[in-house]
JSON list of C-alpha atoms in Angstrom, two decimals:
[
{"chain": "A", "resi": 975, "resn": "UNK", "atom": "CA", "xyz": [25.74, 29.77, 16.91]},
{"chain": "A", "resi": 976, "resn": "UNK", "atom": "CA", "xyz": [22.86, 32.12, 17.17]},
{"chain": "A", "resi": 977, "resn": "UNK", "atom": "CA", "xyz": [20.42, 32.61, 14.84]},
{"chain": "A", "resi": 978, "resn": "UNK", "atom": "CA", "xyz": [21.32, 35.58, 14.05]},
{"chain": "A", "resi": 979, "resn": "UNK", "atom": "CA", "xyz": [24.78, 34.89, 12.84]},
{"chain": "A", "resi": 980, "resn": "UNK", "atom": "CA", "xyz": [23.78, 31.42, 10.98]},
{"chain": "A", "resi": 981, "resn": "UNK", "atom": "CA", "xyz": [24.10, 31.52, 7.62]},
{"chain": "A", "resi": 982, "resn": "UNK", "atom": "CA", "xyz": [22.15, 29.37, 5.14]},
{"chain": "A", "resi": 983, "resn": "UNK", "atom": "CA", "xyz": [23.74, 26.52, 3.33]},
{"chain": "A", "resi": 984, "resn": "UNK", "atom": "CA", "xyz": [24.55, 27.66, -0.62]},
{"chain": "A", "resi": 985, "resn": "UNK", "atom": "CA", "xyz": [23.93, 25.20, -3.68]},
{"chain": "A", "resi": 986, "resn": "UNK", "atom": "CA", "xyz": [27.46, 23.52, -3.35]},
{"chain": "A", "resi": 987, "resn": "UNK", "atom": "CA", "xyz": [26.95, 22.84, 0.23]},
{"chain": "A", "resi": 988, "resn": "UNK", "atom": "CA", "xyz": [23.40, 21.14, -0.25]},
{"chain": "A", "resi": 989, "resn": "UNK", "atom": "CA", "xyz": [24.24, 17.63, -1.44]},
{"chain": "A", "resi": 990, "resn": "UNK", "atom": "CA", "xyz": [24.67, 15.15, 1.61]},
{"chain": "A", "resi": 991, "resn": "UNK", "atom": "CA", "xyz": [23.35, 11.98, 0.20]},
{"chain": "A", "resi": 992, "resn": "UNK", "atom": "CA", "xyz": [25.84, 8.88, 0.01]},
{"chain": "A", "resi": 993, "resn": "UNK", "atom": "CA", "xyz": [27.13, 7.93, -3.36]},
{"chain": "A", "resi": 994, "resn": "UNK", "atom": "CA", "xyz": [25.55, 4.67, -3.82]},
{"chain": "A", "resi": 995, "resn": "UNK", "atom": "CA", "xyz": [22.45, 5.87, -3.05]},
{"chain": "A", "resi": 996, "resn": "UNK", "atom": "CA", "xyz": [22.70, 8.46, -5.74]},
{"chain": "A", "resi": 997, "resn": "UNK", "atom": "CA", "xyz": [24.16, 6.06, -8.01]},
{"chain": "A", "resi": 998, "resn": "UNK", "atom": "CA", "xyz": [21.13, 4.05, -7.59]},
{"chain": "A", "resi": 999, "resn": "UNK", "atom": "CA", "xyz": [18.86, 6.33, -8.19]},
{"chain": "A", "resi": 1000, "resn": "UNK", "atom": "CA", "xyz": [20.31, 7.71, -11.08]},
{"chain": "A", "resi": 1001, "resn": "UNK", "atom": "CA", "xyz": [20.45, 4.58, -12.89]},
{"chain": "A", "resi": 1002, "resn": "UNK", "atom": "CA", "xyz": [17.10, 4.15, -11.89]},
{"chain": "A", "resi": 1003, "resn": "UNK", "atom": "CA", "xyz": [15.68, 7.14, -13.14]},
{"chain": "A", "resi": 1004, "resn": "UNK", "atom": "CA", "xyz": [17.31, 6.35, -16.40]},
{"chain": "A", "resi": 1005, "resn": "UNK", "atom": "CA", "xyz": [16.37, 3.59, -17.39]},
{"chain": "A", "resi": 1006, "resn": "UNK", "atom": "CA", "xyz": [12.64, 5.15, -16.53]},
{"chain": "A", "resi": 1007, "resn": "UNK", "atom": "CA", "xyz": [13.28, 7.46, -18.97]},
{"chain": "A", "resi": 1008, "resn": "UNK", "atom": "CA", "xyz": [14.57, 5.16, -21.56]},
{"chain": "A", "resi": 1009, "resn": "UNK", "atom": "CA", "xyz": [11.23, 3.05, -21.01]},
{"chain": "A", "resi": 1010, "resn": "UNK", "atom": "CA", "xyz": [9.13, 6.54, -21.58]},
{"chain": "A", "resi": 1011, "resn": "UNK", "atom": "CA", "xyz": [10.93, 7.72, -24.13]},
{"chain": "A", "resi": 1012, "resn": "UNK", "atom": "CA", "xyz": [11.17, 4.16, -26.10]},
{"chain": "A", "resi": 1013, "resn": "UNK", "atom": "CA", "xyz": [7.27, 4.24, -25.13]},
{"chain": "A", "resi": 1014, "resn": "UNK", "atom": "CA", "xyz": [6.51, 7.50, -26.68]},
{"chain": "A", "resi": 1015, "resn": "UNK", "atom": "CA", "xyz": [8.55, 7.16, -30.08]},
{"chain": "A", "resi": 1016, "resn": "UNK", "atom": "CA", "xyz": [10.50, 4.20, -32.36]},
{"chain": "A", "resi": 1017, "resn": "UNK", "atom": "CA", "xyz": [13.84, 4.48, -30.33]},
{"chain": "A", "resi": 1018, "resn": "UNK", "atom": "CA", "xyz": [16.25, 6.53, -28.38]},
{"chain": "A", "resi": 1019, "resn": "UNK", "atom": "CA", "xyz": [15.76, 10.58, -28.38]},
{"chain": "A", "resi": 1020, "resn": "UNK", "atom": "CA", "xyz": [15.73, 13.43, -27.39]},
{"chain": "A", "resi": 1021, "resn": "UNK", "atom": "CA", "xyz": [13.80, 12.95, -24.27]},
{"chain": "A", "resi": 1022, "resn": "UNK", "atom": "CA", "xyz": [16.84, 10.43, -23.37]},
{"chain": "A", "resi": 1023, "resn": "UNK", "atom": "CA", "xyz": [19.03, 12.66, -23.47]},
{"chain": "A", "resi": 1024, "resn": "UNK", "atom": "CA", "xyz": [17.71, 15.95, -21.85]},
{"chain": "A", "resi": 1025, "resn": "UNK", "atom": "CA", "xyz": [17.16, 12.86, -18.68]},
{"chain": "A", "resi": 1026, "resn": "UNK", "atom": "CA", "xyz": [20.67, 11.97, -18.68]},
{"chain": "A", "resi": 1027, "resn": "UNK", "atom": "CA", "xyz": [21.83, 15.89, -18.81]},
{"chain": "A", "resi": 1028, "resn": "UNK", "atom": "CA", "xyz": [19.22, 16.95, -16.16]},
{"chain": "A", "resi": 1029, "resn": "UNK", "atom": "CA", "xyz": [20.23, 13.37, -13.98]},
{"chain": "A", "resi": 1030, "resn": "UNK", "atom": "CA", "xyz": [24.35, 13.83, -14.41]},
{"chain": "A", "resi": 1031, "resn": "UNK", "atom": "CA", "xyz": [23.34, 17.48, -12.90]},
{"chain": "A", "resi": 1032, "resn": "UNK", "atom": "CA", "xyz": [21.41, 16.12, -10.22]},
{"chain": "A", "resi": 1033, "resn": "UNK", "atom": "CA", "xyz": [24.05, 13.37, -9.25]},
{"chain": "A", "resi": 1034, "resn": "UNK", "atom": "CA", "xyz": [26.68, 15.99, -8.83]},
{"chain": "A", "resi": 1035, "resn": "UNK", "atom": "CA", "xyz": [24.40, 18.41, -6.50]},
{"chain": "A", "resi": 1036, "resn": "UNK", "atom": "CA", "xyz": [23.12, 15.97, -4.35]},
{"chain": "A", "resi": 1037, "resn": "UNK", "atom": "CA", "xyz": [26.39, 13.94, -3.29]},
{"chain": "A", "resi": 1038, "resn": "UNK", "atom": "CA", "xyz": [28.26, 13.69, -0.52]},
{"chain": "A", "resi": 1039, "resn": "UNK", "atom": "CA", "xyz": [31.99, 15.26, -0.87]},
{"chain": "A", "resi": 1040, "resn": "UNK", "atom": "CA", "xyz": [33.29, 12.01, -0.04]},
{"chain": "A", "resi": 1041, "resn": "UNK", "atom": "CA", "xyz": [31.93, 10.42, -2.61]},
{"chain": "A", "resi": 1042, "resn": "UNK", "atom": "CA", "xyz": [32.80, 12.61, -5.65]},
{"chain": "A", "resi": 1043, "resn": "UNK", "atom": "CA", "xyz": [34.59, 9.84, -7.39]},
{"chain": "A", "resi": 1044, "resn": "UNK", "atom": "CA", "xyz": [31.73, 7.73, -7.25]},
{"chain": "A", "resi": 1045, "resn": "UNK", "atom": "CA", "xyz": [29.24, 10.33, -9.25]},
{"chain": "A", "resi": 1046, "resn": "UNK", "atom": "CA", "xyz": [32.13, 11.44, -11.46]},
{"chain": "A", "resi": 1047, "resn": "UNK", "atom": "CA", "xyz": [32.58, 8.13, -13.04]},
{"chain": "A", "resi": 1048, "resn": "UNK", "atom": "CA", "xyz": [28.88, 7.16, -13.09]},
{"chain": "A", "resi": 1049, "resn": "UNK", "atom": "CA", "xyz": [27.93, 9.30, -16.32]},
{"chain": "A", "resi": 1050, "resn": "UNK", "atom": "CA", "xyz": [29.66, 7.14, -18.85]},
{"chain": "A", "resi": 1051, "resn": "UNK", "atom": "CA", "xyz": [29.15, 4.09, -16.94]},
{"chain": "A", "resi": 1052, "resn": "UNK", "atom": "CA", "xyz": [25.53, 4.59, -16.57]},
{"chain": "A", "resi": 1053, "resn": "UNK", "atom": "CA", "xyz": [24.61, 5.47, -20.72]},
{"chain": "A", "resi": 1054, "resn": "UNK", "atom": "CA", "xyz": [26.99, 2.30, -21.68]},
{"chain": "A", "resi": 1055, "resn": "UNK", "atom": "CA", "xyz": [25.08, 0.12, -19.37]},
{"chain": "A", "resi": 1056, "resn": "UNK", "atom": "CA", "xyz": [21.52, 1.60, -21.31]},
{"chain": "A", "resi": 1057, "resn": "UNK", "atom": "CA", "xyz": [22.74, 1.37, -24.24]},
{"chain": "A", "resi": 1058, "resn": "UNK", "atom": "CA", "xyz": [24.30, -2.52, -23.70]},
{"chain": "A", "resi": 1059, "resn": "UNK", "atom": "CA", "xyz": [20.70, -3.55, -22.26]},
{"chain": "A", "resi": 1060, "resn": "UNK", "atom": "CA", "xyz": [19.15, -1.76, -25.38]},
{"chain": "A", "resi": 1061, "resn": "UNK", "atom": "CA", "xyz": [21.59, -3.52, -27.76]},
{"chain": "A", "resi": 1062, "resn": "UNK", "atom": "CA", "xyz": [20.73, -6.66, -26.00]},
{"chain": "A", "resi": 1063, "resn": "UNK", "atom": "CA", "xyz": [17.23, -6.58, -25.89]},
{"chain": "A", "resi": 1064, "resn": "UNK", "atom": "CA", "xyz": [15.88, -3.96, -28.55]},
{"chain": "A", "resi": 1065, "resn": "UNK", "atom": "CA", "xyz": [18.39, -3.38, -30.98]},
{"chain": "A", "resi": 1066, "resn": "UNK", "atom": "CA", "xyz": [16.80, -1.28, -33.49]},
{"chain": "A", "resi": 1067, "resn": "UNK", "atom": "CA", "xyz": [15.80, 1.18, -30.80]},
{"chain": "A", "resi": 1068, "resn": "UNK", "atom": "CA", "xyz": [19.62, 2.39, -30.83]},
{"chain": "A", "resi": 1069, "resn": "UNK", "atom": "CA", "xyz": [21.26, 0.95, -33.99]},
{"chain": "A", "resi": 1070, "resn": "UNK", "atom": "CA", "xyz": [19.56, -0.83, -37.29]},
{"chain": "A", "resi": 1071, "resn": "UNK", "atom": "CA", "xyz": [18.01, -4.28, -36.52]},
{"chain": "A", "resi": 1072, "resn": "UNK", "atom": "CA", "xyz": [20.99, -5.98, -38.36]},
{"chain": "A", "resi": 1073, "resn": "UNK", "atom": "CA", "xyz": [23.88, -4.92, -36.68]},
{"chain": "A", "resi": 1074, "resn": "UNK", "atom": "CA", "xyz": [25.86, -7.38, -34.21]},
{"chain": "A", "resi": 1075, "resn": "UNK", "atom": "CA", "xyz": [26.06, -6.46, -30.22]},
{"chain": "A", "resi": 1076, "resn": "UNK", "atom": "CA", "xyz": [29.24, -3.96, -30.49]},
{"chain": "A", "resi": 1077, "resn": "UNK", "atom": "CA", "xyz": [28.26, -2.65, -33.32]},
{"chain": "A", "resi": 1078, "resn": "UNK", "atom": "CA", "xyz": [24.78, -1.48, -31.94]},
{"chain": "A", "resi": 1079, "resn": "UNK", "atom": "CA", "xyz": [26.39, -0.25, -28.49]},
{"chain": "A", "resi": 1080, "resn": "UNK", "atom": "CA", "xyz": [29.03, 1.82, -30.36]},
{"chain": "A", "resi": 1081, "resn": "UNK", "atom": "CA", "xyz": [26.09, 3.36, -32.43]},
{"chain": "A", "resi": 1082, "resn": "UNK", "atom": "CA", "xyz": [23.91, 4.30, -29.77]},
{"chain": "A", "resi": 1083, "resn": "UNK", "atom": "CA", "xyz": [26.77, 5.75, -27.55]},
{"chain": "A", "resi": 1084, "resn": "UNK", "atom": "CA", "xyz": [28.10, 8.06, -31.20]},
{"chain": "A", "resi": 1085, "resn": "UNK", "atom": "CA", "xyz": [24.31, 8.66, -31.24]},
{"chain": "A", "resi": 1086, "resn": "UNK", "atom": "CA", "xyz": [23.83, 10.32, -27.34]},
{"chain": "A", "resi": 1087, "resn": "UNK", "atom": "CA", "xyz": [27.76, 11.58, -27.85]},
{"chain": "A", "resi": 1088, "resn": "UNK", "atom": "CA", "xyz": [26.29, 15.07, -27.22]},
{"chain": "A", "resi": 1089, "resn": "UNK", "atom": "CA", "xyz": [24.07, 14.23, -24.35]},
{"chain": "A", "resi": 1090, "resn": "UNK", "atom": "CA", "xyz": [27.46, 12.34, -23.03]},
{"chain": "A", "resi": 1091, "resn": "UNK", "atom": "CA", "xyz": [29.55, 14.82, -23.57]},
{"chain": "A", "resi": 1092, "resn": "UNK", "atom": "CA", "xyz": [27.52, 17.63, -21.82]},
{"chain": "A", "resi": 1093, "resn": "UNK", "atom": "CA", "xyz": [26.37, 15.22, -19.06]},
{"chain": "A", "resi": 1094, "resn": "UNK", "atom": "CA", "xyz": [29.92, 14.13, -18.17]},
{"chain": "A", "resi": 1095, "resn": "UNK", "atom": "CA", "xyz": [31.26, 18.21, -18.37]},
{"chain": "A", "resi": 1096, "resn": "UNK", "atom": "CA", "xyz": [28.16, 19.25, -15.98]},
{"chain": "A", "resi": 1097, "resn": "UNK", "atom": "CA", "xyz": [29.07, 16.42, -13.63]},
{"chain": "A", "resi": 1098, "resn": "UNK", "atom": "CA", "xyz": [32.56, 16.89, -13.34]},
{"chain": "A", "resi": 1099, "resn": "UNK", "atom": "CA", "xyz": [32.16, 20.80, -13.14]},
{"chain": "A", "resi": 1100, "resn": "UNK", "atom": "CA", "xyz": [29.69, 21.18, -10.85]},
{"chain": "A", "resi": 1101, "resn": "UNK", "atom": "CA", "xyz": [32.26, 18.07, -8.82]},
{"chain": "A", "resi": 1102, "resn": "UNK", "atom": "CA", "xyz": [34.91, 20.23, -8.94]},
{"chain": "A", "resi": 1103, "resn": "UNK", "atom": "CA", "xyz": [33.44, 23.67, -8.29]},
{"chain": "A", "resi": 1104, "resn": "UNK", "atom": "CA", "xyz": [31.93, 21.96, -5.15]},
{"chain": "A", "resi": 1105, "resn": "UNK", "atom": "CA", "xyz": [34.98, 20.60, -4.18]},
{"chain": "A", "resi": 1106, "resn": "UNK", "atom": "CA", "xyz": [36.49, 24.05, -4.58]},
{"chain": "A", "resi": 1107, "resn": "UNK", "atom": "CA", "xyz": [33.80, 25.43, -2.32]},
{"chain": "A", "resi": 1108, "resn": "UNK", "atom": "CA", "xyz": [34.22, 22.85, 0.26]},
{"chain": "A", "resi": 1109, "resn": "UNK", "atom": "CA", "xyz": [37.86, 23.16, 0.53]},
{"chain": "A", "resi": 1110, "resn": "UNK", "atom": "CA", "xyz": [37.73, 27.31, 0.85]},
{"chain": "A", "resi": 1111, "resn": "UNK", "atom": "CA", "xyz": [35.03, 27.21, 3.05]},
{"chain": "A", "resi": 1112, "resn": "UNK", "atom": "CA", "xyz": [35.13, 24.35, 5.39]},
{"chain": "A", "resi": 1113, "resn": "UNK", "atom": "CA", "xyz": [32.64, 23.71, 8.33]}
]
């Protein structure tokens, strides 16, 4: 192809990183954020959850097509693990001191439901309107 005639790559063409490597660094980042954010206030906020928005974005641009499943299940699965290893190890950060294991885990994921909720959508439409894309425009 010349150079005239070659066409830059769009947004849904970009990602070409492997799954588990953006798996990884998604969880990662995360629980970053859930240190800085735990650092800079009495428990789980805002800050958290802008992260896990901006990261479920992220995940979705920068995979692979052939891992899409991978990155579209990751969103729940990565806030349940934070939460778990919050209810775990600083329960009050999530829930109230005196609640039992579930308990706290179910009340941290009610209190990020938003953040969930418009993580998972972004993920799984940006997925699917790159899938889309690939499928109408292949190589």
């Amino acid at each position: 192809m010349s150079s005239a005639t070659q066409r830059h790559r769009t947004l849904w063409e970009e990602g070409r990183r492997p799954g588990r490597e953006v798996a990884s660094l998604v969880v990662a980042l995360l629980l970053s954020a859930t240190v800085l954010d735990l650092a800079l206030s009495a428990g789980l906020g805002l800050f958290f959850d802008l992260a896990f928005v901006s990261l479920c974005v992220g995940a979705a641009l920068a995979v692979r097509p052939p891992d899409f499943f991978l990155i579209g299940v990751l969103p729940p699965l990565a806030m349940a693990l934070v939460v778990l290893l919050l209810g775990i190890s600083d329960r009050s950060s999530i829930a109230r001191a005196d609640d039992g294991l579930v308990q706290a885990v179910l009340a941290g994921l009610s209190r990020h439901g938003i953040a969930l909720a418009l993580g998972y959508a972004a993920c799984l439409g940006l997925l699917a309107l790159r899938r889309s894309f690939v499928e109408h425009h292949p190589r």
